[in-house]
Short mmCIF file of C-alpha atoms and ligand atoms in Angstrom, two decimals:
data_model
loop_
_atom_site.label_atom_id
_atom_site.label_comp_id
_atom_site.label_asym_id
_atom_site.label_seq_id
_atom_site.Cartn_x
_atom_site.Cartn_y
_atom_site.Cartn_z
CA MET Q 1 169.89 49.35 59.42
CA LEU Q 2 170.60 49.81 63.12
CA VAL Q 3 170.59 53.50 64.10
CA LEU Q 4 171.62 55.06 67.39
CA GLY Q 5 169.64 58.24 68.13
CA VAL Q 6 170.85 60.98 70.48
CA GLU Q 7 168.69 63.89 71.72
CA SER Q 8 170.24 66.72 73.74
CA SER Q 9 168.55 69.93 72.56
CA CYS Q 10 167.15 71.12 75.86
CA ASP Q 11 166.68 69.57 79.30
CA GLU Q 12 166.41 65.87 78.47
CA THR Q 13 169.14 63.49 77.36
CA GLY Q 14 167.58 60.74 75.25
CA VAL Q 15 169.28 57.80 73.57
CA ALA Q 16 167.64 55.04 71.54
CA LEU Q 17 168.40 52.19 69.17
CA TYR Q 18 166.13 51.79 66.15
CA ASP Q 19 166.26 49.02 63.55
CA SER Q 20 164.73 49.99 60.22
CA ALA Q 21 164.64 46.32 59.14
CA HIS Q 22 161.36 45.47 60.77
CA GLY Q 23 157.79 44.93 59.79
CA PRO Q 24 154.77 42.66 60.17
CA SER Q 25 156.83 39.58 59.30
CA SER Q 26 159.53 40.44 61.81
CA SER Q 27 159.37 39.97 65.57
CA LEU Q 28 160.21 43.67 65.74
CA ARG Q 29 156.94 45.44 64.97
CA THR Q 30 158.01 49.02 65.51
CA GLY Q 31 161.76 48.66 65.09
CA LEU Q 32 162.53 50.29 68.41
CA LEU Q 33 165.00 48.05 70.27
CA ALA Q 34 165.60 50.17 73.36
CA HIS Q 35 165.40 53.73 74.56
CA ALA Q 36 166.58 55.55 77.67
CA LEU Q 37 165.98 59.03 78.98
CA TYR Q 38 167.40 61.22 81.68
CA SER Q 39 165.32 64.29 82.54
CA GLN Q 40 167.00 67.31 84.12
CA ILE Q 41 163.68 68.79 85.21
CA ALA Q 42 164.40 68.44 88.93
CA MET Q 43 167.73 70.25 88.54
CA HIS Q 44 166.21 73.22 86.67
CA ASN Q 45 163.10 73.37 88.88
CA ASP Q 46 165.04 75.38 91.51
CA TYR Q 47 165.56 78.13 88.91
CA GLY Q 48 162.04 78.20 87.43
CA GLY Q 49 163.34 77.34 83.95
CA VAL Q 50 166.17 75.74 82.02
CA VAL Q 51 169.67 77.06 82.82
CA PRO Q 52 171.57 76.45 79.55
CA GLU Q 53 175.05 75.98 81.04
CA LEU Q 54 173.80 73.49 83.64
CA ALA Q 55 171.90 71.67 80.88
CA SER Q 56 175.04 71.28 78.72
CA ARG Q 57 177.12 69.96 81.61
CA ASP Q 58 174.48 67.45 82.58
CA HIS Q 59 174.15 66.16 79.01
CA ILE Q 60 177.89 65.44 79.13
CA ARG Q 61 177.40 63.38 82.30
CA ARG Q 62 174.45 61.35 80.94
CA VAL Q 63 175.01 60.70 77.27
CA LEU Q 64 177.56 57.86 77.45
CA PRO Q 65 175.94 55.96 80.37
CA LEU Q 66 172.59 56.14 78.52
CA THR Q 67 174.26 54.83 75.35
CA ARG Q 68 175.75 51.91 77.25
CA GLN Q 69 172.33 51.26 78.77
CA VAL Q 70 170.46 51.01 75.45
CA LEU Q 71 173.19 48.78 74.00
CA ALA Q 72 173.01 46.48 77.03
CA GLU Q 73 169.21 46.39 77.04
CA SER Q 74 169.06 45.47 73.38
CA GLY Q 75 171.92 42.99 73.56
CA ARG Q 76 173.92 44.86 70.91
CA THR Q 77 177.42 46.27 70.79
CA LEU Q 78 178.86 49.40 69.20
CA ALA Q 79 180.07 47.24 66.30
CA ASP Q 80 176.44 46.45 65.39
CA ILE Q 81 175.49 50.10 64.80
CA ASP Q 82 175.16 51.16 61.14
CA GLY Q 83 174.57 54.89 61.63
CA ILE Q 84 174.11 57.61 64.23
CA ALA Q 85 171.46 60.34 64.33
CA TYR Q 86 171.64 63.34 66.63
CA THR Q 87 169.57 66.46 67.16
CA GLN Q 88 171.25 69.25 65.19
CA GLY Q 89 168.73 71.95 66.12
CA PRO Q 90 166.75 73.94 66.99
CA GLY Q 91 167.66 74.14 70.66
CA LEU Q 92 170.27 75.40 73.11
CA ALA Q 93 173.62 75.71 71.31
CA GLY Q 94 175.75 74.23 74.12
CA ALA Q 95 173.33 71.38 74.77
CA LEU Q 96 173.13 70.56 71.04
CA LEU Q 97 176.92 70.52 70.79
CA VAL Q 98 177.18 67.75 73.39
CA GLY Q 99 175.01 65.33 71.41
CA ALA Q 100 176.46 66.42 68.06
CA GLY Q 101 180.07 66.10 69.29
CA MET Q 102 179.49 62.70 70.84
CA ALA Q 103 177.59 61.36 67.82
CA ARG Q 104 180.09 62.64 65.27
CA ALA Q 105 183.09 61.38 67.25
CA LEU Q 106 181.55 57.94 67.70
CA ALA Q 107 180.58 57.73 64.03
CA PHE Q 108 184.12 58.68 63.02
CA ALA Q 109 185.61 56.07 65.34
CA LEU Q 110 183.25 53.38 64.03
CA ASN Q 111 183.60 54.56 60.43
CA ILE Q 112 179.82 54.82 59.97
CA PRO Q 113 177.66 57.77 58.80
CA ALA Q 114 176.12 60.31 61.16
CA VAL Q 115 173.20 62.60 60.37
CA GLY Q 116 171.95 65.75 62.08
CA VAL Q 117 168.18 65.66 62.66
CA HIS Q 118 165.74 68.55 63.03
CA HIS Q 119 164.23 68.26 66.51
CA LEU Q 120 160.72 69.09 65.28
CA GLU Q 121 160.97 66.57 62.46
CA GLY Q 122 161.69 64.05 65.20
CA HIS Q 123 158.55 65.10 67.09
CA MET Q 124 156.46 65.19 63.93
CA LEU Q 125 157.44 61.69 62.79
CA SER Q 126 157.25 60.17 66.30
CA PRO Q 127 153.67 58.85 65.80
CA LEU Q 128 155.14 56.70 63.00
CA ILE Q 129 156.97 54.59 65.61
CA SER Q 130 153.88 52.44 65.89
CA ASP Q 131 152.25 49.17 64.81
CA THR Q 132 149.65 51.26 62.99
CA PRO Q 133 151.45 54.35 61.67
CA PRO Q 134 149.56 57.03 59.73
CA GLU Q 135 150.11 57.12 55.98
CA PHE Q 136 151.21 60.30 54.19
CA PRO Q 137 149.84 62.89 53.63
CA PHE Q 138 148.73 64.17 57.00
CA VAL Q 139 148.40 67.44 58.85
CA ALA Q 140 150.67 67.74 61.88
CA LEU Q 141 149.96 69.84 64.92
CA LEU Q 142 153.31 70.47 66.58
CA VAL Q 143 152.85 71.72 70.10
CA SER Q 144 156.03 71.84 72.14
CA GLY Q 145 157.56 74.17 74.68
CA GLY Q 146 159.20 76.26 71.97
CA HIS Q 147 156.98 75.80 68.90
CA THR Q 148 153.36 75.75 67.81
CA GLN Q 149 152.94 74.95 64.14
CA LEU Q 150 150.48 73.36 61.75
CA MET Q 151 152.26 71.56 58.90
CA LEU Q 152 151.10 69.69 55.85
CA VAL Q 153 153.31 66.60 55.68
CA SER Q 154 153.38 64.79 52.33
CA GLY Q 155 156.50 62.71 53.02
CA VAL Q 156 159.71 62.72 55.03
CA GLY Q 157 161.17 66.20 54.52
CA ARG Q 158 158.15 67.36 52.50
CA TYR Q 159 156.74 69.91 54.88
CA THR Q 160 154.55 72.92 54.11
CA LEU Q 161 153.94 75.38 56.92
CA LEU Q 162 150.22 76.16 57.19
CA GLY Q 163 150.38 78.35 60.27
CA GLU Q 164 152.27 79.00 63.48
CA THR Q 165 152.21 81.03 66.66
CA LEU Q 166 152.91 84.72 66.30
CA ASP Q 167 154.21 84.95 69.89
CA ASP Q 168 154.32 82.34 72.69
CA ALA Q 169 154.28 78.62 71.97
CA ALA Q 170 151.42 76.56 73.41
CA GLY Q 171 153.71 74.80 75.89
CA GLU Q 172 155.22 78.13 76.86
CA ALA Q 173 151.72 79.46 77.57
CA PHE Q 174 151.02 76.43 79.78
CA ASP Q 175 154.36 76.96 81.55
CA LYS Q 176 153.88 80.71 82.09
CA THR Q 177 150.29 80.29 83.26
CA ALA Q 178 151.40 77.56 85.65
CA GLN Q 179 154.00 79.94 87.02
CA LEU Q 180 151.31 82.61 87.57
CA LEU Q 181 149.31 80.00 89.48
CA GLY Q 182 152.29 79.11 91.67
CA LEU Q 183 152.95 75.70 90.08
CA GLY Q 184 156.48 74.45 89.31
CA TYR Q 185 158.43 74.06 86.07
CA PRO Q 186 157.58 72.70 83.54
CA GLY Q 187 154.05 73.78 84.27
CA GLY Q 188 152.09 71.90 81.60
CA PRO Q 189 151.57 68.62 83.43
CA ALA Q 190 150.93 70.33 86.81
CA LEU Q 191 148.49 72.80 85.27
CA SER Q 192 146.58 70.08 83.49
CA LYS Q 193 146.34 68.08 86.74
CA LEU Q 194 145.01 71.10 88.63
CA ALA Q 195 142.60 71.94 85.79
CA ALA Q 196 141.04 68.48 86.11
CA THR Q 197 139.83 69.47 89.61
CA GLY Q 198 138.46 72.84 88.48
CA ASP Q 199 135.30 74.15 86.83
CA ALA Q 200 136.13 75.34 83.31
CA SER Q 201 132.83 77.21 82.92
CA ARG Q 202 133.25 79.52 85.91
CA PHE Q 203 135.54 81.98 84.15
CA THR Q 204 135.66 82.63 80.42
CA LEU Q 205 139.01 83.51 78.91
CA PRO Q 206 139.55 84.82 75.36
CA ARG Q 207 140.12 82.41 72.44
CA PRO Q 208 142.88 84.38 70.66
CA MET Q 209 142.70 84.38 66.84
CA LEU Q 210 139.96 81.75 66.80
CA ASN Q 211 138.22 83.47 63.91
CA SER Q 212 141.28 84.96 62.19
CA GLY Q 213 140.58 82.86 59.09
CA ASP Q 214 144.14 81.52 58.96
CA PHE Q 215 146.10 78.81 60.79
CA ASP Q 216 148.16 81.11 62.99
CA PHE Q 217 148.01 81.23 66.77
CA SER Q 218 148.67 83.76 69.51
CA PHE Q 219 148.95 82.81 73.17
CA SER Q 220 150.55 85.80 74.87
CA GLY Q 221 147.23 87.64 75.33
CA LEU Q 222 145.76 84.59 77.00
CA LYS Q 223 148.57 84.63 79.53
CA THR Q 224 147.89 88.31 80.26
CA ALA Q 225 144.18 87.55 80.70
CA VAL Q 226 145.13 84.88 83.25
CA LEU Q 227 147.30 87.40 85.10
CA THR Q 228 144.38 89.84 85.30
CA LEU Q 229 142.08 87.07 86.53
CA VAL Q 230 144.57 85.92 89.19
CA ARG Q 231 144.91 89.50 90.47
CA LYS Q 232 141.12 89.84 90.68
CA GLN Q 233 140.21 86.41 92.04
CA GLY Q 234 143.28 85.40 94.01
CA LEU Q 235 145.03 82.05 94.01
CA GLU Q 236 142.21 80.34 95.96
CA GLN Q 237 140.49 80.08 92.57
CA ALA Q 238 143.58 78.56 90.91
CA ALA Q 239 141.87 75.29 89.89
CA ASP Q 240 139.00 77.08 88.10
CA ILE Q 241 141.42 79.50 86.46
CA ALA Q 242 143.63 76.60 85.30
CA ALA Q 243 140.57 74.86 83.85
CA ALA Q 244 139.48 78.06 82.07
CA PHE Q 245 142.97 78.54 80.60
CA GLN Q 246 143.21 74.95 79.44
CA ALA Q 247 139.74 75.10 77.86
CA ALA Q 248 140.64 78.28 75.94
CA ALA Q 249 144.03 77.03 74.72
CA VAL Q 250 142.68 73.60 73.77
CA GLU Q 251 139.68 75.04 71.91
CA VAL Q 252 141.93 77.16 69.71
CA LEU Q 253 144.29 74.24 69.02
CA VAL Q 254 141.40 71.89 68.17
CA ARG Q 255 139.48 74.32 65.93
CA LYS Q 256 142.56 75.45 63.99
CA SER Q 257 143.81 71.88 63.52
CA LEU Q 258 140.47 70.71 62.15
CA ALA Q 259 140.25 73.78 59.89
CA ALA Q 260 143.76 73.00 58.58
CA CYS Q 261 142.65 69.42 57.80
CA ALA Q 262 139.58 70.70 55.94
CA HIS Q 263 141.70 73.22 54.02
CA SER Q 264 144.17 70.49 52.97
CA SER Q 265 141.49 67.80 52.45
CA ALA Q 266 143.46 65.69 54.92
CA THR Q 267 141.78 62.79 56.71
CA ARG Q 268 144.70 62.18 59.06
CA LEU Q 269 145.95 64.46 61.81
CA VAL Q 270 149.14 63.85 63.78
CA VAL Q 271 149.72 65.55 67.11
CA ALA Q 272 153.27 65.78 68.42
CA GLY Q 273 155.28 67.61 71.04
CA GLY Q 274 154.94 67.93 74.81
CA VAL Q 275 151.46 69.51 74.85
CA GLY Q 276 150.29 66.46 72.89
CA ALA Q 277 150.41 64.68 76.25
CA ASN Q 278 147.54 66.86 77.48
CA THR Q 279 144.54 64.66 78.23
CA HIS Q 280 141.93 67.35 77.61
CA LEU Q 281 143.44 68.15 74.19
CA ARG Q 282 143.51 64.45 73.28
CA GLU Q 283 139.92 63.84 74.32
CA ARG Q 284 138.45 66.86 72.53
CA LEU Q 285 140.53 66.44 69.40
CA THR Q 286 139.79 62.74 69.03
CA ARG Q 287 136.05 63.29 69.54
CA GLU Q 288 135.68 66.29 67.24
CA ALA Q 289 137.95 64.86 64.55
CA ALA Q 290 136.00 61.57 64.50
CA ALA Q 291 132.79 63.53 63.92
CA ARG Q 292 134.43 64.90 60.73
CA GLY Q 293 135.87 61.59 59.53
CA ILE Q 294 139.42 62.50 60.55
CA SER Q 295 141.67 60.01 62.36
CA VAL Q 296 144.05 61.42 64.95
CA PHE Q 297 147.44 59.85 65.63
CA TYR Q 298 149.49 60.50 68.74
CA PRO Q 299 152.95 59.30 69.68
CA ARG Q 300 153.20 56.94 72.64
CA LEU Q 301 152.77 59.13 75.73
CA GLU Q 302 156.46 58.81 76.66
CA PHE Q 303 157.41 60.03 73.14
CA CYS Q 304 155.32 63.22 73.32
CA THR Q 305 158.08 64.97 75.24
CA ASP Q 306 161.73 64.92 74.18
CA ASN Q 307 163.28 61.51 73.61
CA GLY Q 308 165.98 59.70 71.65
CA ALA Q 309 163.58 57.33 69.86
CA MET Q 310 162.14 60.05 67.62
CA ILE Q 311 165.64 61.18 66.64
CA ALA Q 312 166.74 57.60 65.87
CA TYR Q 313 163.59 57.09 63.78
CA ALA Q 314 163.87 60.35 61.78
CA GLY Q 315 167.62 59.78 61.34
CA ALA Q 316 167.01 56.25 60.04
CA GLN Q 317 164.71 57.64 57.31
CA ARG Q 318 167.46 60.03 56.20
CA LEU Q 319 170.36 57.57 56.52
CA ALA Q 320 168.38 55.09 54.42
CA HIS Q 321 168.56 57.67 51.63
CA ALA Q 322 172.30 58.13 52.13
CA GLN Q 323 171.93 61.52 53.72
CA GLY Q 324 174.61 62.37 56.26
CA GLY Q 325 178.17 61.12 56.25
CA ASP Q 326 180.46 64.10 55.85
CA LEU Q 327 182.69 64.77 58.83
CA THR Q 328 182.13 68.46 59.41
CA PHE Q 329 179.28 69.50 61.65
CA ALA Q 330 177.59 72.58 63.02
CA VAL Q 331 174.57 72.81 65.25
CA LYS Q 332 171.62 75.03 64.27
CA PRO Q 333 170.07 76.64 67.34
CA ARG Q 334 167.53 78.26 64.96
CA TRP Q 335 166.27 76.18 62.05
CA GLU Q 336 163.08 76.39 59.95
CA LEU Q 337 161.38 73.02 59.50
CA ALA Q 338 160.03 73.89 56.05
CA THR Q 339 163.61 74.31 54.70
CA LEU Q 340 164.55 70.62 55.12
CA ASP Q 341 165.56 68.46 52.14
CA ALA Q 342 163.06 65.82 51.07
CA VAL Q 343 164.29 62.21 51.07
O1 KG4 Y 401 158.26 68.75 73.23
P1 KG4 Y 401 158.74 69.09 74.59
O2 KG4 Y 401 159.13 68.00 75.53
O3 KG4 Y 401 159.96 70.05 74.54
C1 KG4 Y 401 160.19 70.97 73.56
O4 KG4 Y 401 160.71 70.58 72.48
O5 KG4 Y 401 159.81 72.14 73.82
O6 KG4 Y 401 157.56 69.97 75.23
C2 KG4 Y 401 157.64 70.47 76.52
C3 KG4 Y 401 156.39 71.30 76.77
C4 KG4 Y 401 156.44 72.09 78.06
O7 KG4 Y 401 156.05 73.42 77.80
C5 KG4 Y 401 155.42 71.37 78.95
O8 KG4 Y 401 154.82 72.21 79.90
C6 KG4 Y 401 154.43 70.88 77.93
O9 KG4 Y 401 155.22 70.47 76.83
N1 KG4 Y 401 153.63 69.76 78.44
C7 KG4 Y 401 152.30 69.82 78.65
C8 KG4 Y 401 151.91 68.57 79.17
N2 KG4 Y 401 153.02 67.78 79.26
C9 KG4 Y 401 154.06 68.52 78.80
N3 KG4 Y 401 151.42 70.82 78.43
C10 KG4 Y 401 150.14 70.58 78.73
N4 KG4 Y 401 149.70 69.42 79.25
C11 KG4 Y 401 150.52 68.39 79.49
N5 KG4 Y 401 150.07 67.24 79.99
ZN1 ZN Y 402 160.83 68.83 71.94
#
């Protein structure tokens, strides 16, 4: 089944073509035929964050050229597509409507099914687009700009929430801290680059909720601690402060993820979402998990942040079970992952 995936929930337009008929015997190991991405980051950088109206308008400009591009790159035509998956939520309502409207209209014109995909399900299943995908069950650490959650995943759509952030998301904490340190938007990659040049042991920042005995997180206090430190030390110490922040945030993420695995007797941990691109997190998690007999699975680096491939993949799982198809549609700017239907 050839599935076109369309992502437009925030500041990246992603389109991909995924073929579910693949496997070891096929020349297509992962099933991903082509993917294309346009990032609006430069446009929003002037404003220090995403401007929803500008995001929607830019998605309109990009979505069809990107679709033509993935079709051309994979040597396929519209007539070859069997189904269309689009991000239905959570995200910015106007931005979501662009992808949903385009996907539904195209599916209607081609007389094929379309399915709305949960953005975080896309992230969470993205490590499965691999030659060596993890088997179910696994624990998933979802760390994006808007969400920080630990989930027990026993199948597609079988998600149990173990814990989540009570305030800021991990990516949001990276972004806000980066802003305090005078770095651009989104701050995660810039902060992590600066942290690599700093001394993480010079300042000690709090590890919020490290010993709370549950799988919840809190990052807003950490951001306040950084603000206090910046006021006291000045921006000349930015590299050491960045390193201290990253060490604190990563330690909490690593310890809670491993505790969630122990609690669920899981031997596989999947990390997904933009913060999953963080090198320090990857190094520490892989090392400490290995010491406990836990294997860690990451998406390809380019699929940590928003992309169309993860939406095509998650949509293909649902379309294969005949989900999707009716012609009405509504986007869901707010949507709980644990309420999804199992396939
Ligand atoms: O998953 P994503 O692309 O978008 C959402 O669905 O939110 O995640 C974006 C977030 C941003 O907050 C960004 O700063 C963060 O991921 N991020 C990073 C890194 N790369 C992206 N945070 C820390 N280290 C990185 N290398
Ligand atoms: Zn995302």
